[in-house]
XYZ file of C-alpha atoms in Angstrom:
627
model
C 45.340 -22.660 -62.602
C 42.332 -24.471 -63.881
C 39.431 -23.167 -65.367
C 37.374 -24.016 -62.283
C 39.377 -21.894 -60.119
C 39.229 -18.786 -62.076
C 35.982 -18.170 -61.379
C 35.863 -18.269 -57.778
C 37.132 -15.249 -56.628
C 34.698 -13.642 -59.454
C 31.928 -15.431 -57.945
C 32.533 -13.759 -54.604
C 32.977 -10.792 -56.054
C 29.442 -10.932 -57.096
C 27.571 -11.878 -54.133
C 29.193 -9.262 -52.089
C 28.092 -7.127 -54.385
C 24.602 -8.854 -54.252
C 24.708 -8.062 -50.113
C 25.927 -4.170 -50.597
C 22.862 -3.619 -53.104
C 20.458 -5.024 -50.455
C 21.474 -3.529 -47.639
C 21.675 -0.320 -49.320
C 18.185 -1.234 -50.308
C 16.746 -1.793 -46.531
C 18.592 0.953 -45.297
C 18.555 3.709 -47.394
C 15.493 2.806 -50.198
C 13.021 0.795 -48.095
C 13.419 1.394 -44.684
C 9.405 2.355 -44.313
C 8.080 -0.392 -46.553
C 10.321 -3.247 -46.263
C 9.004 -6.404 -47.505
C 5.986 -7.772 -49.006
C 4.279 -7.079 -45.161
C 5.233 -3.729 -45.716
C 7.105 -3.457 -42.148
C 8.670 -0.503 -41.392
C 12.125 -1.240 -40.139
C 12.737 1.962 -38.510
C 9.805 1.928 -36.876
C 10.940 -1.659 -35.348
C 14.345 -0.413 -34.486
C 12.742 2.382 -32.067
C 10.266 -0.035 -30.485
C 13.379 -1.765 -29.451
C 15.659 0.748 -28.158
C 12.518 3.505 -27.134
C 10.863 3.667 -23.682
C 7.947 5.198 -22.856
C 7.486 7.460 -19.825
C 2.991 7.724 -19.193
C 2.303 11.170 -17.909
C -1.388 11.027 -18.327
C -3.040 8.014 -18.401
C -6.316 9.170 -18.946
C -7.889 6.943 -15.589
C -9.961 8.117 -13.556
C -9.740 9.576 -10.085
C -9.483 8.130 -6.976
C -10.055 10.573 -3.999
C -9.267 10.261 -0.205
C -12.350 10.253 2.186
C -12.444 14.444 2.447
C -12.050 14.960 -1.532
C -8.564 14.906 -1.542
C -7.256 13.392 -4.913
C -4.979 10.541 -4.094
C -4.276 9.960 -7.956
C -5.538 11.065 -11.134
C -5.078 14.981 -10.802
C -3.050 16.535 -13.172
C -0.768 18.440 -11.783
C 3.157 19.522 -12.608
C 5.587 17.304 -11.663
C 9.425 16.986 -12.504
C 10.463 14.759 -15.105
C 14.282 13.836 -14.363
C 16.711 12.242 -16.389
C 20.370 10.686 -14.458
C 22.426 13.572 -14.668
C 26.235 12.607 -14.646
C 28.874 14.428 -12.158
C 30.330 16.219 -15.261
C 26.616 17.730 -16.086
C 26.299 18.640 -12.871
C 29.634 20.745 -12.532
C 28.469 22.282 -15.879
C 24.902 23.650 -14.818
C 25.677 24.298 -10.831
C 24.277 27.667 -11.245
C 21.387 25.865 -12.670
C 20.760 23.393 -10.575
C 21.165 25.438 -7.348
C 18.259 27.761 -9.154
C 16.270 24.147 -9.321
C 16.566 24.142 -5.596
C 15.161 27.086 -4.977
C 12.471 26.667 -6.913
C 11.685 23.270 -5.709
C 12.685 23.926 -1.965
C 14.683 20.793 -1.719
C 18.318 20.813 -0.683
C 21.021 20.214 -2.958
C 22.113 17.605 -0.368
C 19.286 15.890 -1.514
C 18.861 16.545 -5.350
C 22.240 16.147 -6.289
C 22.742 12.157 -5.063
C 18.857 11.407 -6.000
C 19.775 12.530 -9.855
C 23.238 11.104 -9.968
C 21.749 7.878 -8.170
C 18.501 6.969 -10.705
C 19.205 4.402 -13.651
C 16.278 5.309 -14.801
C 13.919 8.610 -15.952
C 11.400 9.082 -13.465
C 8.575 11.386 -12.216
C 10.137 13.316 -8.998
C 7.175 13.155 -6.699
C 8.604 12.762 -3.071
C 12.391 13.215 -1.831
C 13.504 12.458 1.270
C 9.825 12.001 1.995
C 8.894 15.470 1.237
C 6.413 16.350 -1.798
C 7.425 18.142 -4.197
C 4.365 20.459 -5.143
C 5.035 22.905 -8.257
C 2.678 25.588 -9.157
C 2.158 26.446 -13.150
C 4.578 29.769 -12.546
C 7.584 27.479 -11.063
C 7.313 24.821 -13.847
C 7.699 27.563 -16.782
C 10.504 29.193 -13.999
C 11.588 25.576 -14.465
C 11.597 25.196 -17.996
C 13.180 28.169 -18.760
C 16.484 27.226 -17.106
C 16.780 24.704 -20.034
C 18.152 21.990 -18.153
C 18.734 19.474 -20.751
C 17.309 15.918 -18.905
C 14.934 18.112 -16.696
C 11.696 19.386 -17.206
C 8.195 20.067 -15.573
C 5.382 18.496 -17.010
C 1.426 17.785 -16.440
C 0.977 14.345 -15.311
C -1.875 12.494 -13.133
C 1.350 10.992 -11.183
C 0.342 7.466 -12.050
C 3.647 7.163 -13.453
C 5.428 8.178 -10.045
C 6.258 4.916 -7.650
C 6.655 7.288 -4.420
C 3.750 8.896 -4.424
C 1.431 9.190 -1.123
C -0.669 5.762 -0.680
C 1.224 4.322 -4.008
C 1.170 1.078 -2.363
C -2.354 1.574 -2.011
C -3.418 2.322 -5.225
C -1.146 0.204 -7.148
C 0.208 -0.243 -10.280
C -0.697 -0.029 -14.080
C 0.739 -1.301 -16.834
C 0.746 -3.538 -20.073
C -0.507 -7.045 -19.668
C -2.625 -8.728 -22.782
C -2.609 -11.989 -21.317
C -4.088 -10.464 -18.026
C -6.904 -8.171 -20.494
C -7.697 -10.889 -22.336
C -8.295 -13.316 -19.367
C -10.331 -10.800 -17.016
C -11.860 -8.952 -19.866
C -12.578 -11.382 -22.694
C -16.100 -9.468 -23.480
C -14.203 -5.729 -24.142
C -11.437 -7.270 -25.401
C -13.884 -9.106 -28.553
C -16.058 -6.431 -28.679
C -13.613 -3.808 -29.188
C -13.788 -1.739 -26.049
C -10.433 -2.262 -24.283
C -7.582 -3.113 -26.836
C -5.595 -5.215 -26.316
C -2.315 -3.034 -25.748
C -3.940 -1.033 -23.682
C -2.813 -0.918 -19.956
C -4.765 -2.537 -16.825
C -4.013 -2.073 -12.970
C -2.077 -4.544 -11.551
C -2.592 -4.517 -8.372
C -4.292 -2.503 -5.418
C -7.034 -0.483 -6.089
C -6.044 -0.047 -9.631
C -6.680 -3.562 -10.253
C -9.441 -4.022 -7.952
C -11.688 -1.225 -9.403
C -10.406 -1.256 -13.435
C -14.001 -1.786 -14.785
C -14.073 1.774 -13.744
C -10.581 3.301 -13.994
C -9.882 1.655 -17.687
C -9.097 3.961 -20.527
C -7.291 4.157 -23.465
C -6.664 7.886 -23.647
C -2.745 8.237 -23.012
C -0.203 11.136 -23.402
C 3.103 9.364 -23.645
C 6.679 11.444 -23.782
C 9.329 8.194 -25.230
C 13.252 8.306 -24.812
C 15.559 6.460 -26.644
C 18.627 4.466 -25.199
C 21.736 4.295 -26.365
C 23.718 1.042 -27.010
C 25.151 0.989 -23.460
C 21.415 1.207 -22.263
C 21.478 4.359 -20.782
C 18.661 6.836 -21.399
C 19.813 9.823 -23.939
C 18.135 13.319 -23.488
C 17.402 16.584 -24.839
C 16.221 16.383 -28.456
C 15.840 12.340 -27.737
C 12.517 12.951 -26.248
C 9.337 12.592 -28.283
C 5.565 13.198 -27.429
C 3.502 10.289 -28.202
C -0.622 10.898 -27.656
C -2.614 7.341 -28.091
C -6.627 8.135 -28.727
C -8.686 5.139 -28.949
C -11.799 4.373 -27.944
C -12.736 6.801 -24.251
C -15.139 5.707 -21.834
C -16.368 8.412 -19.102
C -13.845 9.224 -16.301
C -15.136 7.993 -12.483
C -14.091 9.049 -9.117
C -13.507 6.250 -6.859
C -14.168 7.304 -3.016
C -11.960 6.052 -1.162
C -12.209 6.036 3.101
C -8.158 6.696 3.372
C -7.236 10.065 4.564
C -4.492 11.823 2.593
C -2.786 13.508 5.985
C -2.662 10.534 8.100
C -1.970 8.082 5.208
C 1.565 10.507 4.598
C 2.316 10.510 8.116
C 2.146 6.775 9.467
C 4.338 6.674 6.062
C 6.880 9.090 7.580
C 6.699 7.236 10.747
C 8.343 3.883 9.483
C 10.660 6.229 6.634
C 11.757 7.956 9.997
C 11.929 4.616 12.185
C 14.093 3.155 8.945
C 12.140 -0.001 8.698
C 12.768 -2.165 5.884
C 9.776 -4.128 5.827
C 6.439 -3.365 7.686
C 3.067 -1.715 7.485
C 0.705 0.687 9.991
C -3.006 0.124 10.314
C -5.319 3.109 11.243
C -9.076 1.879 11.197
C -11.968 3.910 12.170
C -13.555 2.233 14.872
C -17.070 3.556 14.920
C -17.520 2.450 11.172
C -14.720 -0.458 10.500
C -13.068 2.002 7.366
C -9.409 2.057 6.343
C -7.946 4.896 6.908
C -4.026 4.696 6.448
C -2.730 1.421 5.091
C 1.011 2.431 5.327
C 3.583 0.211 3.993
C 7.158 -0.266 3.564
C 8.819 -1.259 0.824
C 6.872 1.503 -1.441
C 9.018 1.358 -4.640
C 9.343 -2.168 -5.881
C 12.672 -2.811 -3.495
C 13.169 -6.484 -2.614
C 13.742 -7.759 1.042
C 14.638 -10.473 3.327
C 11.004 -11.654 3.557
C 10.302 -12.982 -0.646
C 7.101 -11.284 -0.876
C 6.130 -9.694 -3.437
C 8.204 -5.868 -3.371
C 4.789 -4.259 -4.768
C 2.344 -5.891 -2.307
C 0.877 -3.664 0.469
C 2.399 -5.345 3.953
C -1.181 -4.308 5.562
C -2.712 -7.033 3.381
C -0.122 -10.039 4.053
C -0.287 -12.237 6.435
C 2.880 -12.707 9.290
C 3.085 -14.447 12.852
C 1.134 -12.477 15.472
C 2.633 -13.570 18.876
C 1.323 -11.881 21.779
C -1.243 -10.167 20.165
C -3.075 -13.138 19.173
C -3.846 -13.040 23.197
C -6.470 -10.937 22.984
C -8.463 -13.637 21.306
C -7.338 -16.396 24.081
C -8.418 -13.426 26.979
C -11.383 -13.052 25.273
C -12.530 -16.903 25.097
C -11.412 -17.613 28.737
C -13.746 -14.569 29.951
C -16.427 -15.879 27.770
C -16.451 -19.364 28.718
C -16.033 -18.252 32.677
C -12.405 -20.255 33.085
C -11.047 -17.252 34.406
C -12.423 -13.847 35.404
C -9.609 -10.289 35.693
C -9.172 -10.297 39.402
C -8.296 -14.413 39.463
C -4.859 -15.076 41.052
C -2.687 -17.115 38.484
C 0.715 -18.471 39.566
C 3.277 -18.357 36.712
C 5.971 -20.406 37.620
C 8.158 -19.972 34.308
C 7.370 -23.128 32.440
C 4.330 -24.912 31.301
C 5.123 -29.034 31.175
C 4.881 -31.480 29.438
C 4.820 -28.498 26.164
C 8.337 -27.077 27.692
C 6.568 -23.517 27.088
C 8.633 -20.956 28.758
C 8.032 -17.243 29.254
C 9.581 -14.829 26.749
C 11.775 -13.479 30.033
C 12.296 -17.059 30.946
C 11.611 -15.702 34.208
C 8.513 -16.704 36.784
C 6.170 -14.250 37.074
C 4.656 -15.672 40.290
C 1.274 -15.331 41.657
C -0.562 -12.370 39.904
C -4.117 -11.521 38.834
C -5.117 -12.556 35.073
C -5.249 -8.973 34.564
C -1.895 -8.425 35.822
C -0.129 -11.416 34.053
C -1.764 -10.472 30.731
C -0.408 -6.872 31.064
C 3.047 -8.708 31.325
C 2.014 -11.502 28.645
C 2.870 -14.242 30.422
C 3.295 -17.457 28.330
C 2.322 -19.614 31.141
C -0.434 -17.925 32.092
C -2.475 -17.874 28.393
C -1.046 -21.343 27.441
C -2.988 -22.829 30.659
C -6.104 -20.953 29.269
C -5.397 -22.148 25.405
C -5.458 -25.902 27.311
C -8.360 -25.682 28.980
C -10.102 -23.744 25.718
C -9.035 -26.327 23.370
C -8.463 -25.891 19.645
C -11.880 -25.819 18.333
C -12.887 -23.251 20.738
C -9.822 -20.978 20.163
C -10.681 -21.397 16.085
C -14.198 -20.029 16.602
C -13.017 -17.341 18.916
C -10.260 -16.193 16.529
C -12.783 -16.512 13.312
C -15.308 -14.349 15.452
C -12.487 -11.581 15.401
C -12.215 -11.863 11.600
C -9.013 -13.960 11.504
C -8.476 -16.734 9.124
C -10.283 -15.526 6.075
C -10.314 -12.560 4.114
C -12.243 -9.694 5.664
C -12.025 -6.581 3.309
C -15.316 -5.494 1.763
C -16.917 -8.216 -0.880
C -19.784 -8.911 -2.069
C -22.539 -8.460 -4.845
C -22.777 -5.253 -6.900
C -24.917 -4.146 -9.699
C -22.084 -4.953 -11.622
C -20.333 -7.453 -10.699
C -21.774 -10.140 -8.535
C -18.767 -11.367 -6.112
C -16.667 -8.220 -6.096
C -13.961 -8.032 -3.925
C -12.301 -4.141 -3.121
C -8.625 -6.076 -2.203
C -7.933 -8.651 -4.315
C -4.572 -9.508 -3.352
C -5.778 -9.726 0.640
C -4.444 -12.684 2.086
C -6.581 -14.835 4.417
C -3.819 -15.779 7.056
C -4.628 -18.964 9.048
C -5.057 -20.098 12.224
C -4.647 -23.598 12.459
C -2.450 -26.073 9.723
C -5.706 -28.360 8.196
C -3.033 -31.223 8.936
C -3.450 -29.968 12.774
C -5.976 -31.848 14.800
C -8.330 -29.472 17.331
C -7.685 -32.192 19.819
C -4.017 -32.135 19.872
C -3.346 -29.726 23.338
C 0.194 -28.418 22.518
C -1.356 -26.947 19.730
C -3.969 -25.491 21.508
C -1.467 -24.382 23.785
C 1.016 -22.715 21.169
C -1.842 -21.669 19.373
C -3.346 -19.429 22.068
C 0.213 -17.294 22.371
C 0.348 -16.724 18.382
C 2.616 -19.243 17.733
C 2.543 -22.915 16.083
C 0.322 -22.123 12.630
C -1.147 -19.002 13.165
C -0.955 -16.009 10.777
C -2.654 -12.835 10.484
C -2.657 -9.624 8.610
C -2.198 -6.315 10.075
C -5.923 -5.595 8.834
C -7.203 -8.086 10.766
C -5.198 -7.061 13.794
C -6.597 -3.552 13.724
C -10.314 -5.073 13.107
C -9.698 -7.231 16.032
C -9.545 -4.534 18.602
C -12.265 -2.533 16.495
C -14.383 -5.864 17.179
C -14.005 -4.789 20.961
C -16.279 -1.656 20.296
C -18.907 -3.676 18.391
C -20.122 -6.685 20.508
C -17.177 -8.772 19.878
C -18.474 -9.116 15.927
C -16.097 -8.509 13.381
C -16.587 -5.997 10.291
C -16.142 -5.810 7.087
C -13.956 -2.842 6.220
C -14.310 -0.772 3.767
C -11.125 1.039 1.874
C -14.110 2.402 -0.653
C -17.876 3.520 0.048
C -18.736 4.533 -3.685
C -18.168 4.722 -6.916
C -19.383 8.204 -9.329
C -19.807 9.210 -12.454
C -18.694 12.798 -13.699
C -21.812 14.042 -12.833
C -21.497 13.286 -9.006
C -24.100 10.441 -9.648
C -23.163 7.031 -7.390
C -22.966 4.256 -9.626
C -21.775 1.869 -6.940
C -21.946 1.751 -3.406
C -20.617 -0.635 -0.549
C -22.650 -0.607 2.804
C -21.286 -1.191 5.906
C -21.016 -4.426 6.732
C -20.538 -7.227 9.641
C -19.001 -10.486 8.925
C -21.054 -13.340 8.268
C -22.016 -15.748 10.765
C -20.226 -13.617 13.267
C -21.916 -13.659 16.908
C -22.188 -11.248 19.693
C -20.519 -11.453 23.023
C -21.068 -10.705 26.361
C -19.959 -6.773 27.493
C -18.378 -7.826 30.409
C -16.087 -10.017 28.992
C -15.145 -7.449 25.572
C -15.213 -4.529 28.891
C -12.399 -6.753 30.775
C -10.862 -7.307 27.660
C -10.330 -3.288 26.969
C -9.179 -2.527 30.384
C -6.586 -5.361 30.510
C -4.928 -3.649 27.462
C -5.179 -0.418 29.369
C -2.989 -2.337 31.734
C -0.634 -3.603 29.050
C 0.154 0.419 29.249
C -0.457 1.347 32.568
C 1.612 -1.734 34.310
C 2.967 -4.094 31.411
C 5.241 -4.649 28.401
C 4.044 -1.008 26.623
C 4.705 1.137 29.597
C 7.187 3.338 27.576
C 3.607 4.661 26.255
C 2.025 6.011 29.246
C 3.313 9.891 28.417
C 1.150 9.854 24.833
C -1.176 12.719 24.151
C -3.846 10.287 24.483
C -4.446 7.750 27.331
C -4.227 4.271 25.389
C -4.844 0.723 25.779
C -2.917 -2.180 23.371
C -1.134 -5.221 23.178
C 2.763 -5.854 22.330
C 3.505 -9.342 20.628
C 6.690 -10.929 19.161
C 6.756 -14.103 16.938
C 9.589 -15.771 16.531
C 9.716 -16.937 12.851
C 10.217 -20.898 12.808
C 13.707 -21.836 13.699
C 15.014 -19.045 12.765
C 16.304 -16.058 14.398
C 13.953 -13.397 13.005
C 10.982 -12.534 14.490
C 7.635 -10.357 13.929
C 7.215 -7.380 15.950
C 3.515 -5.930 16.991
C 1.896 -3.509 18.172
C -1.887 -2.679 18.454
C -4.209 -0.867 20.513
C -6.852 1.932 20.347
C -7.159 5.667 21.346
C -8.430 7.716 23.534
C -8.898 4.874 26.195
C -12.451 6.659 27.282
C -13.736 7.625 24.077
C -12.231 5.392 21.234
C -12.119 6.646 17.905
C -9.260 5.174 16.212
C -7.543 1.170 16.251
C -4.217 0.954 15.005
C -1.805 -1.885 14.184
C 2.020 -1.521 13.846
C 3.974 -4.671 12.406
C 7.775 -4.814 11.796
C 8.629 -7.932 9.600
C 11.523 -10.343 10.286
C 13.787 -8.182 12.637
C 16.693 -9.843 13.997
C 16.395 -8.118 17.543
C 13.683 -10.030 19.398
C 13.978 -6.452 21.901
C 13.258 -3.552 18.717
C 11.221 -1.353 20.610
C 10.427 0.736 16.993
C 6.753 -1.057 16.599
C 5.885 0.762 20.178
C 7.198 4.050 19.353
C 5.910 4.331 15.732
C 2.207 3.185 17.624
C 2.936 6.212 19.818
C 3.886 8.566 16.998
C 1.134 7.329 15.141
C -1.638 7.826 17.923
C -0.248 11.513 19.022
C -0.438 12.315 15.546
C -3.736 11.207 15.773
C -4.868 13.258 19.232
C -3.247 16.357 17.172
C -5.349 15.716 13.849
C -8.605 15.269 15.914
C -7.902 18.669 17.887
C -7.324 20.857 14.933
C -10.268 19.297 13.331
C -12.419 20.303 16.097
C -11.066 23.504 16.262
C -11.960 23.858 12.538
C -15.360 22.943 13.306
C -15.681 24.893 16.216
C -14.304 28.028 13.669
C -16.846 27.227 11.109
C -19.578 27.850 13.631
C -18.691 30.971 14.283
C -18.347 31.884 10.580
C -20.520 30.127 8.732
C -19.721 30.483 4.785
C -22.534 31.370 2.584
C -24.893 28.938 0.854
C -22.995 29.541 -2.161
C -19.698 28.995 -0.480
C -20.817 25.697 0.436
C -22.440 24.631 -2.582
C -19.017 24.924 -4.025
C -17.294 23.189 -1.130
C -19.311 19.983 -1.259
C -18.484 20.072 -4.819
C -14.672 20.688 -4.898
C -14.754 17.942 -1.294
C -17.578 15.478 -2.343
C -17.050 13.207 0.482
C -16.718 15.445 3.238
C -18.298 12.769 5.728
C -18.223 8.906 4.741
C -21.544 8.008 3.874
C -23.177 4.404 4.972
C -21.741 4.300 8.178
C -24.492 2.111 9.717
C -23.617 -0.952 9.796
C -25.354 -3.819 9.409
């Protein structure tokens, strides 16, 4: 052996020894100032493997048109960890306590808790709230549940809360900080790591709802990824710079808002959304929407967005426009015999039934939605006429309440709204299949469910579409309005003739009475509406609609119903959930004149209601003229 060689294995010897020393250093010596930076590597290592669950957010609140808080609350809600079958058998004396106290089934809670990935904030199950009082939560707590435990939260963390999809979400976005607010961001006031809304109103209205005030419980994860429990959990309370909490009005009512979302839970629809507009002012007042919890579908769109806000083929419905026009322009008036006679040539347009429906009145062939019949009107309209008809009605651009502020001069309430469109750009007004698909809701068109609603609302004021509102004002802590949105009409909107919007109404009442939503003529309420079906492309999926209004003689609400790409062309569940919706409806407007008619005859005190308009600041929506 040569020299040379001897010292090899010494020299390895040595720099193994070199790599014990230093990790003995890093791990052991220096783990909170590694490093001329001074990084602390523990510190590092929890970032990576921690999550963070936000149970107080510190935003402010936004409240449903009578007061109720939507979000922003605190209240107690039940923070829940998976729990594995083998915990389960373990605690079942425990967990059948939990029931009880929480007045869900263990049917229910056992699946949901074996079922998460994730920890979560148990707001709704089975689409039931889950309300806990302060005594249940310590009743809660002291069952020692290790994984489970009541907390104070203002639910912002929950997904499946009522009118989630409404509000939105929050969360950590510098790039998006830094691009909207480049001014706080420089001068200090919003950090950087600080989280922004989204979408929905959380991003529409964060000048307002912005803070940095969080209370933050963090979990740790274990090398498999799961989520470890117990002593794992740590309270984390970020206090940086606080601006003054606002309350952001909203015009959505808390009741119906959780019931048009029970409707399509209870219908099982995978992907759709329900309308509810006030038709004397235009408001929003349920914007129901399924999926609510981030679930993908068929459709691609976003699994976040609100469905009331995205556009999707209207069929049928879009007949109300074409009616409208032909009464207008005097082609046609509602006792004028039409012959159907199955197919309109040279467009080969044939009736959904692909059956004639012979010689009827326009009323009469409208309540059956004839093809035939409303393709020989969209001829004779043309396209340009049918485009200013439709854009009259408020389709084809986004309608939801913009405009200037004192703070922001071209504020927009949705921002995600989609316009929808009615005809391609690359589609010439003069081409007269167009015109002719165009007038059933087929060849370009798209609209939202909003604008469906405001369409028939447009029948109750002059044929001119509004602007509505899903806010009317923004206050400060003191009650003060620092913002307000008046009622609005759409620009360059014109009014039409009563006759025509009077036929109009009654031929929907016929749609019930006589036509294609007969099945509805035993609701509470005598309505009027419209059914349409789109067929999607080439494909064999189709939109599903259905709108109307209600009571028939005195109209207070519009509603819109809209199943997205169903394979049955025949799925009845858009005209039942309308019918759910509007008997709901006839029941919430009885017991609320029954309340009325109660308060009369006991009128509370002056101090009583001092304390009432306090504790319900928005008992009636305010600027409800509209202009």
């Amino acid at each position: 052996m040569t020299k040379r060689t001897k010292w090899i294995p010494i020299l390895f010897v040595l720099l193994f020894s070199l790599i014990i020393a230093r990790l003995y250093q890093i791990q052991v010596v220096s783990t909170r100032a590694f490093s001329s930076g001074k990084v602390d590597l523990i510190a590092l290592a929890e970032q990576t493997q921690s999550r963070e669950i936000l149970l107080d957010s510190g935003r402010g609140v936004i409240l449903d048109r009578r007061g109720v808080p939507l979000v922003g609350k605190d209240e107690y809600q039940l923070l829940v960890f998976p729990q594995s079958k083998q915990q389960w058998d373990l605690r079942q004396d425990s967990f059948q306590q939990l029931s009880s106290l929480l007045d869900v089934p263990l049917t229910s809670l056992q699946p949901y808790l074996e079922g998460i990935k994730q920890p979560a904030l148990l707001a709704r199950l089975d689409k039931k709230a889950i309300q806990i009082t302060p005594e249940r939560a310590k009743q809660i707590n002291d069952l020692q549940i290790p994984g489970l435990q009541a907390v104070m939260t203002d639910q912002r963390y929950s997904s499946d809360y009522v009118g989630s999809s409404i509000i939105g979400r929050i969360g950590r976005s510098r790039h998006l900080l830094e691009n909207r607010y480049a001014k706080q961001v420089e001068d200090g006031t919003f950090s950087p790591q600080s989280r922004v809304g989204l979408s929905g109103l959380e991003s529409s209205f964060e000048v307002f709802l912005h803070s940095e005030k969080e209370n933050i419980k963090t979990y740790v994860k274990d090398g498999q990824g799961r989520a470890l429990t117990g002593s794992a959990l740590r309270w984390k309370e970020q206090l940086a710079s606080e601006q003054g909490q606002y309350m952001i009005q909203s015009t959505i009512d808390y009741e119906i808002q959780a019931k048009v979302e029970q409707f399509l839970a209870d219908e099982k629809v995978e992907d759709g959304a329900v309308v509810v507009q006030d038709i004397s002012t235009g408001d929003l007042v349920a914007l129901g929407s399924i999926p609510t919890n981030g679930v993908k579908t068929k459709t691609g769109d976003s699994p976040w967005e609100n469905r009331a806000w995205l556009e999707a083929n209207p069929g049928s419905i879009f007949k109300i426009v074409t009616a409208t026009a032909a009464l207008e322009e005097g082609i046609v008036k509602p006792n004028t015999p039409i012959t159907c006679s199955g197919i309109l040539e040279p467009y080969h347009l044939k009736d959904a039934s692909n059956k004639a429906h012979g010689k009827q009145s326009f009323t009469s062939q409208f309540a059956d939605s004839c093809n035939i019949t409303l393709g020989q009107l969209g001829e004779k309209l043309g396209g340009s006429k049918l485009q200013s008809y439709a854009e009259n009605f408020g389709l084809g651009r986004t309608i939801t309440w913009q405009g200037q502020t004192s703070f922001d001069a071209d504020f927009e309430q949705i921002e995600q709204e989609r316009p929808g469109k009615i005809y391609d750009p690359r589609t010439p007004k003069t081409d007269k299949a167009a015109a002719v698909y165009t007038s059933i809701g087929q060849q370009d068109t798209k609209i939202t469910p909003i604008q469906a609603a405001n369409m028939v609302t447009a029948l109750f004021h002059k044929g001119r579409a509004i602007r509505p509102r899903i806010v009317t004002e923004v206050r400060d802590q003191s009650g003060k309005a620092v913002a307000t949105f008046p009622n609005t009409y759409l620009p360059t909107t014109k009014q039409l003739k009563d006759s025509s919007l009077q036929a109009v109404r009654q031929m929907m009442r016929a749609v019930v009475t006589e036509g294609t939503a007969a099945s509805v003529r035993q609701a509470k309420w005598a309505l009027a509406g419209k059914t349409g079906t789109a067929q999607i492309g080439e494909s064999k999926l189709y939109d599903k609609w259905m709108v109307g209004f209600g009571p028939y003689q005195t109209p207070i609400y519009s509603v819109a119903v809209l199943l997205r790409q169903e394979p049955d062309s025949n799925d009845p569940r858009a005209i039942r959930i309308f019918q759910k919706v509007m008997d709901f409806l006839y029941d919430y407007e009885k017991q609320k004149a029954q309340d009325q008619k109660d308060q009369k005859k006991n009128p509370v005190s002056d101090n009583n209601k001092k304390e009432t308009k306090k504790d319900s600041p928005n008992g009636k929506p305010k600027n409800t003229s509209i202009r």
